[in-house]
PDB file of C-alpha atoms in Angstrom:
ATOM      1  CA  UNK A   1      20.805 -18.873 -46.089  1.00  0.00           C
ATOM      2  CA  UNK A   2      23.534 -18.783 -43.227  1.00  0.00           C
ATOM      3  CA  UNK A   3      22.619 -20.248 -40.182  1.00  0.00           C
ATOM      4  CA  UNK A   4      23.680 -17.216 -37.723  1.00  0.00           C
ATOM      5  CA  UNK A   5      23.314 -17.730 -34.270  1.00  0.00           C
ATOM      6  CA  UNK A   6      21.132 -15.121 -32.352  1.00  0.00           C
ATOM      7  CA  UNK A   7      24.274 -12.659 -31.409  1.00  0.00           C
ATOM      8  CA  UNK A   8      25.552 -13.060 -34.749  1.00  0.00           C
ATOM      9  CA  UNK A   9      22.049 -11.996 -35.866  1.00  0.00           C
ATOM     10  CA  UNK A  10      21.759  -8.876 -33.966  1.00  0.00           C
ATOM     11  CA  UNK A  11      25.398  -7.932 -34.339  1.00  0.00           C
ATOM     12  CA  UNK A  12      24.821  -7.604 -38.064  1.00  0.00           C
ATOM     13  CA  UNK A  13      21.321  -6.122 -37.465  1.00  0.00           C
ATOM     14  CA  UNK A  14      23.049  -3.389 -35.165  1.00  0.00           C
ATOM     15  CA  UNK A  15      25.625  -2.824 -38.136  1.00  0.00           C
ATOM     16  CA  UNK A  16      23.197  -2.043 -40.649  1.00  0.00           C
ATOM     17  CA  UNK A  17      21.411   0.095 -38.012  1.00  0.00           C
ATOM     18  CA  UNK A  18      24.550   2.079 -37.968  1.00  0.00           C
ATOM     19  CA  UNK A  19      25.128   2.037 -40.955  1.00  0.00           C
ATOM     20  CA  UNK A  20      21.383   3.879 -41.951  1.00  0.00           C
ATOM     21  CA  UNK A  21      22.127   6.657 -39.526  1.00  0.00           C
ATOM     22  CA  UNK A  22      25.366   7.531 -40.730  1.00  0.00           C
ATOM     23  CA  UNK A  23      23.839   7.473 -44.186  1.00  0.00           C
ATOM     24  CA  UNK A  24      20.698   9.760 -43.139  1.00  0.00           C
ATOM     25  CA  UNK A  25      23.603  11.831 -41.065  1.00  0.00           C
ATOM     26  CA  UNK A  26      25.561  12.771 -44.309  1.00  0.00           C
ATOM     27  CA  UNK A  27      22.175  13.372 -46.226  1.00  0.00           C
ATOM     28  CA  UNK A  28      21.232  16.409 -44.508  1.00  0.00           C
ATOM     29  CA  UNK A  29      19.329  17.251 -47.924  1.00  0.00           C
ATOM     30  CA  UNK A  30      16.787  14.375 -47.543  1.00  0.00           C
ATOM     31  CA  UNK A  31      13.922  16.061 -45.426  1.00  0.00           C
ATOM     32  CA  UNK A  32      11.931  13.677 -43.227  1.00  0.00           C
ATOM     33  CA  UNK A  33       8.551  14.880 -44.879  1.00  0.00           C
ATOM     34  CA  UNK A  34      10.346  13.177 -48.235  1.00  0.00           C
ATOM     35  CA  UNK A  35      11.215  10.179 -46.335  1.00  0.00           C
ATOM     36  CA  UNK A  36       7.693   9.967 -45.177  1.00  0.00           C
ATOM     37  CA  UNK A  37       6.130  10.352 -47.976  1.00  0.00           C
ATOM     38  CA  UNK A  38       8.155   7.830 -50.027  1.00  0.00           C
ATOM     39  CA  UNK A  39       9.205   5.235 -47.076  1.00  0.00           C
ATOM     40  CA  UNK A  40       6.744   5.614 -44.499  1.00  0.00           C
ATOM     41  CA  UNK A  41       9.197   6.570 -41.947  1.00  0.00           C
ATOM     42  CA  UNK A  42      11.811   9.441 -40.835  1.00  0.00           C
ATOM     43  CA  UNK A  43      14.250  10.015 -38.443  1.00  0.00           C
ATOM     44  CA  UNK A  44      11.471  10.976 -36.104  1.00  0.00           C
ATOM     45  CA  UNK A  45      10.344   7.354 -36.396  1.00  0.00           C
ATOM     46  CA  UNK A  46      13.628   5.914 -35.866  1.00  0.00           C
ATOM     47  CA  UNK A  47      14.688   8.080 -32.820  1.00  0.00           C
ATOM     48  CA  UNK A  48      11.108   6.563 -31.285  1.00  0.00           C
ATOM     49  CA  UNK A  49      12.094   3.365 -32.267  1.00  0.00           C
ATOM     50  CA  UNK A  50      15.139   3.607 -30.877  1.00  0.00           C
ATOM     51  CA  UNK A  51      13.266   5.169 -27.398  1.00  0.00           C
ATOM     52  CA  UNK A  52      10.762   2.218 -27.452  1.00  0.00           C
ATOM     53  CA  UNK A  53      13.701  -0.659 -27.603  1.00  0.00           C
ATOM     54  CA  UNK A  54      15.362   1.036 -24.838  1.00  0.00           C
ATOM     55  CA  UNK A  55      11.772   1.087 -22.651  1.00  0.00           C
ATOM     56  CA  UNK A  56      11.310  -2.244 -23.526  1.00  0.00           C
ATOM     57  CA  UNK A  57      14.695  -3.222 -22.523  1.00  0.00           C
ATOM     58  CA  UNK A  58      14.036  -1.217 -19.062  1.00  0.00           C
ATOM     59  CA  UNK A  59      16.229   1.775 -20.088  1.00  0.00           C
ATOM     60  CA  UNK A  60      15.284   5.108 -19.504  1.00  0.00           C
ATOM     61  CA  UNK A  61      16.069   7.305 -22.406  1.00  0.00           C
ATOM     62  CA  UNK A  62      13.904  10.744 -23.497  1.00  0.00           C
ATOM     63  CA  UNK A  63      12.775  11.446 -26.824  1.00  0.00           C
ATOM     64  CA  UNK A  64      15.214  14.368 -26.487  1.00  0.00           C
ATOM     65  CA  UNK A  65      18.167  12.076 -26.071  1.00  0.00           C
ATOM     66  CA  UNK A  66      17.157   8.952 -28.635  1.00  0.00           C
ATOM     67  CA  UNK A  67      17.016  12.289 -31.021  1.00  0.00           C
ATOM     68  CA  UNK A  68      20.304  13.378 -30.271  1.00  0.00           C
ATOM     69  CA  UNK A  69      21.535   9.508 -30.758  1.00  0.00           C
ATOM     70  CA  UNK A  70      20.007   9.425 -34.518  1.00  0.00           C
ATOM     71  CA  UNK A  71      20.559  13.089 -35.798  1.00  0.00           C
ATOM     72  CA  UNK A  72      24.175  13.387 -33.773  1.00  0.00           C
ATOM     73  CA  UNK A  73      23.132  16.594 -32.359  1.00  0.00           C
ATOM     74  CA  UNK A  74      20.111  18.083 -30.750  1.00  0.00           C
ATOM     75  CA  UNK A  75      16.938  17.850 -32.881  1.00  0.00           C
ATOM     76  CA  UNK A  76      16.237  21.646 -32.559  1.00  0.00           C
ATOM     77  CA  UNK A  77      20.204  22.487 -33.958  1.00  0.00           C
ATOM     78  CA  UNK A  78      19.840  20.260 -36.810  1.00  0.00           C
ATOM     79  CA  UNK A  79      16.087  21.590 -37.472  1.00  0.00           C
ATOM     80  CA  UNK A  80      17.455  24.806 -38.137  1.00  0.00           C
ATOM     81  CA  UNK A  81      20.472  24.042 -40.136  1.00  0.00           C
ATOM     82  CA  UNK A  82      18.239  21.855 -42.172  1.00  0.00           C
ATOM     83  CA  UNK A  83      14.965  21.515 -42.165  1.00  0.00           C
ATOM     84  CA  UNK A  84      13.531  23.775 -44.924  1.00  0.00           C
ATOM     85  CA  UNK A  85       9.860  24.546 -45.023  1.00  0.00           C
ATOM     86  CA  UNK A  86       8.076  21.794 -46.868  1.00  0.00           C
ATOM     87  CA  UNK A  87       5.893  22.395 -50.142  1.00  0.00           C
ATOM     88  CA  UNK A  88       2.187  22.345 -50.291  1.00  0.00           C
ATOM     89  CA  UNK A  89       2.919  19.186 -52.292  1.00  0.00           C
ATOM     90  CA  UNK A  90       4.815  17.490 -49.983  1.00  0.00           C
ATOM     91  CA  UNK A  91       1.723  18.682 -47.210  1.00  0.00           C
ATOM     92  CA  UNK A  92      -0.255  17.328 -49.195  1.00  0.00           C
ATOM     93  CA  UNK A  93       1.459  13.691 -49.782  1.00  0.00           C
ATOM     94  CA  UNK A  94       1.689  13.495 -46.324  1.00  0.00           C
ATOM     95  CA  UNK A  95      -1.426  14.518 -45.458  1.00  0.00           C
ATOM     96  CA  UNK A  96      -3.198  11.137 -47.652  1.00  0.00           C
ATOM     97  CA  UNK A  97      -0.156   9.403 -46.560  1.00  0.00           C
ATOM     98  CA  UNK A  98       0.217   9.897 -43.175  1.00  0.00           C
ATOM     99  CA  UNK A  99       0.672   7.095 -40.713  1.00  0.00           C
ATOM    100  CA  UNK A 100      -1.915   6.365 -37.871  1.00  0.00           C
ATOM    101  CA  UNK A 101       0.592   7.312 -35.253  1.00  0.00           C
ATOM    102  CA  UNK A 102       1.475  10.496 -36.826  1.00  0.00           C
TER     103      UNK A 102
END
């Protein structure tokens, strides 16, 4: 492997970051109960993740705005131009699959 120094490191760690949230931008279809189910996380998760860096780095940012940073637009607009109401089935995969935090 590439020896990359630390800034290299998180420059191409920020990219790929990026480049996931464009991706989950553009597929509107993918609900997070599917990503959950199959990957453990969602958007939701990310957005928090994003929120907890920010903490950690002594940056105050609300779960309102690291939501805004990962959808591009206020959770509740996107939630109802595309969330759809999720299946018993997917309820149900969630429900055994569910995360502690959750």
């Amino acid at each position: 492997m590439t020896d990359l120094s630390p800034e290299q490191k998180r420059d191409l760690e920020a990219a790929a970051f990026r480049r996931l949230v464009a991706h989950l931008r553009e597929r509107t279809d993918v609900q997070n109960i599917d990503l959950m189910n199959l990957a453990g996380f969602c958007r939701n998760c990310l957005s928090n993740w994003y929120r907890e860096a920010a903490e950690d780095a002594g940056i105050a940012l609300s779960k309102d705005e690291s939501r805004e940073i990962v959808y591009g637009m206020p959770y509740a607009e996107w939630r109802e131009k595309y969330q759809t109401e999720a299946s018993g089935a997917q309820k149900a995969a969630f429900d055994t699959k569910r995360p502690a935090d959750h």
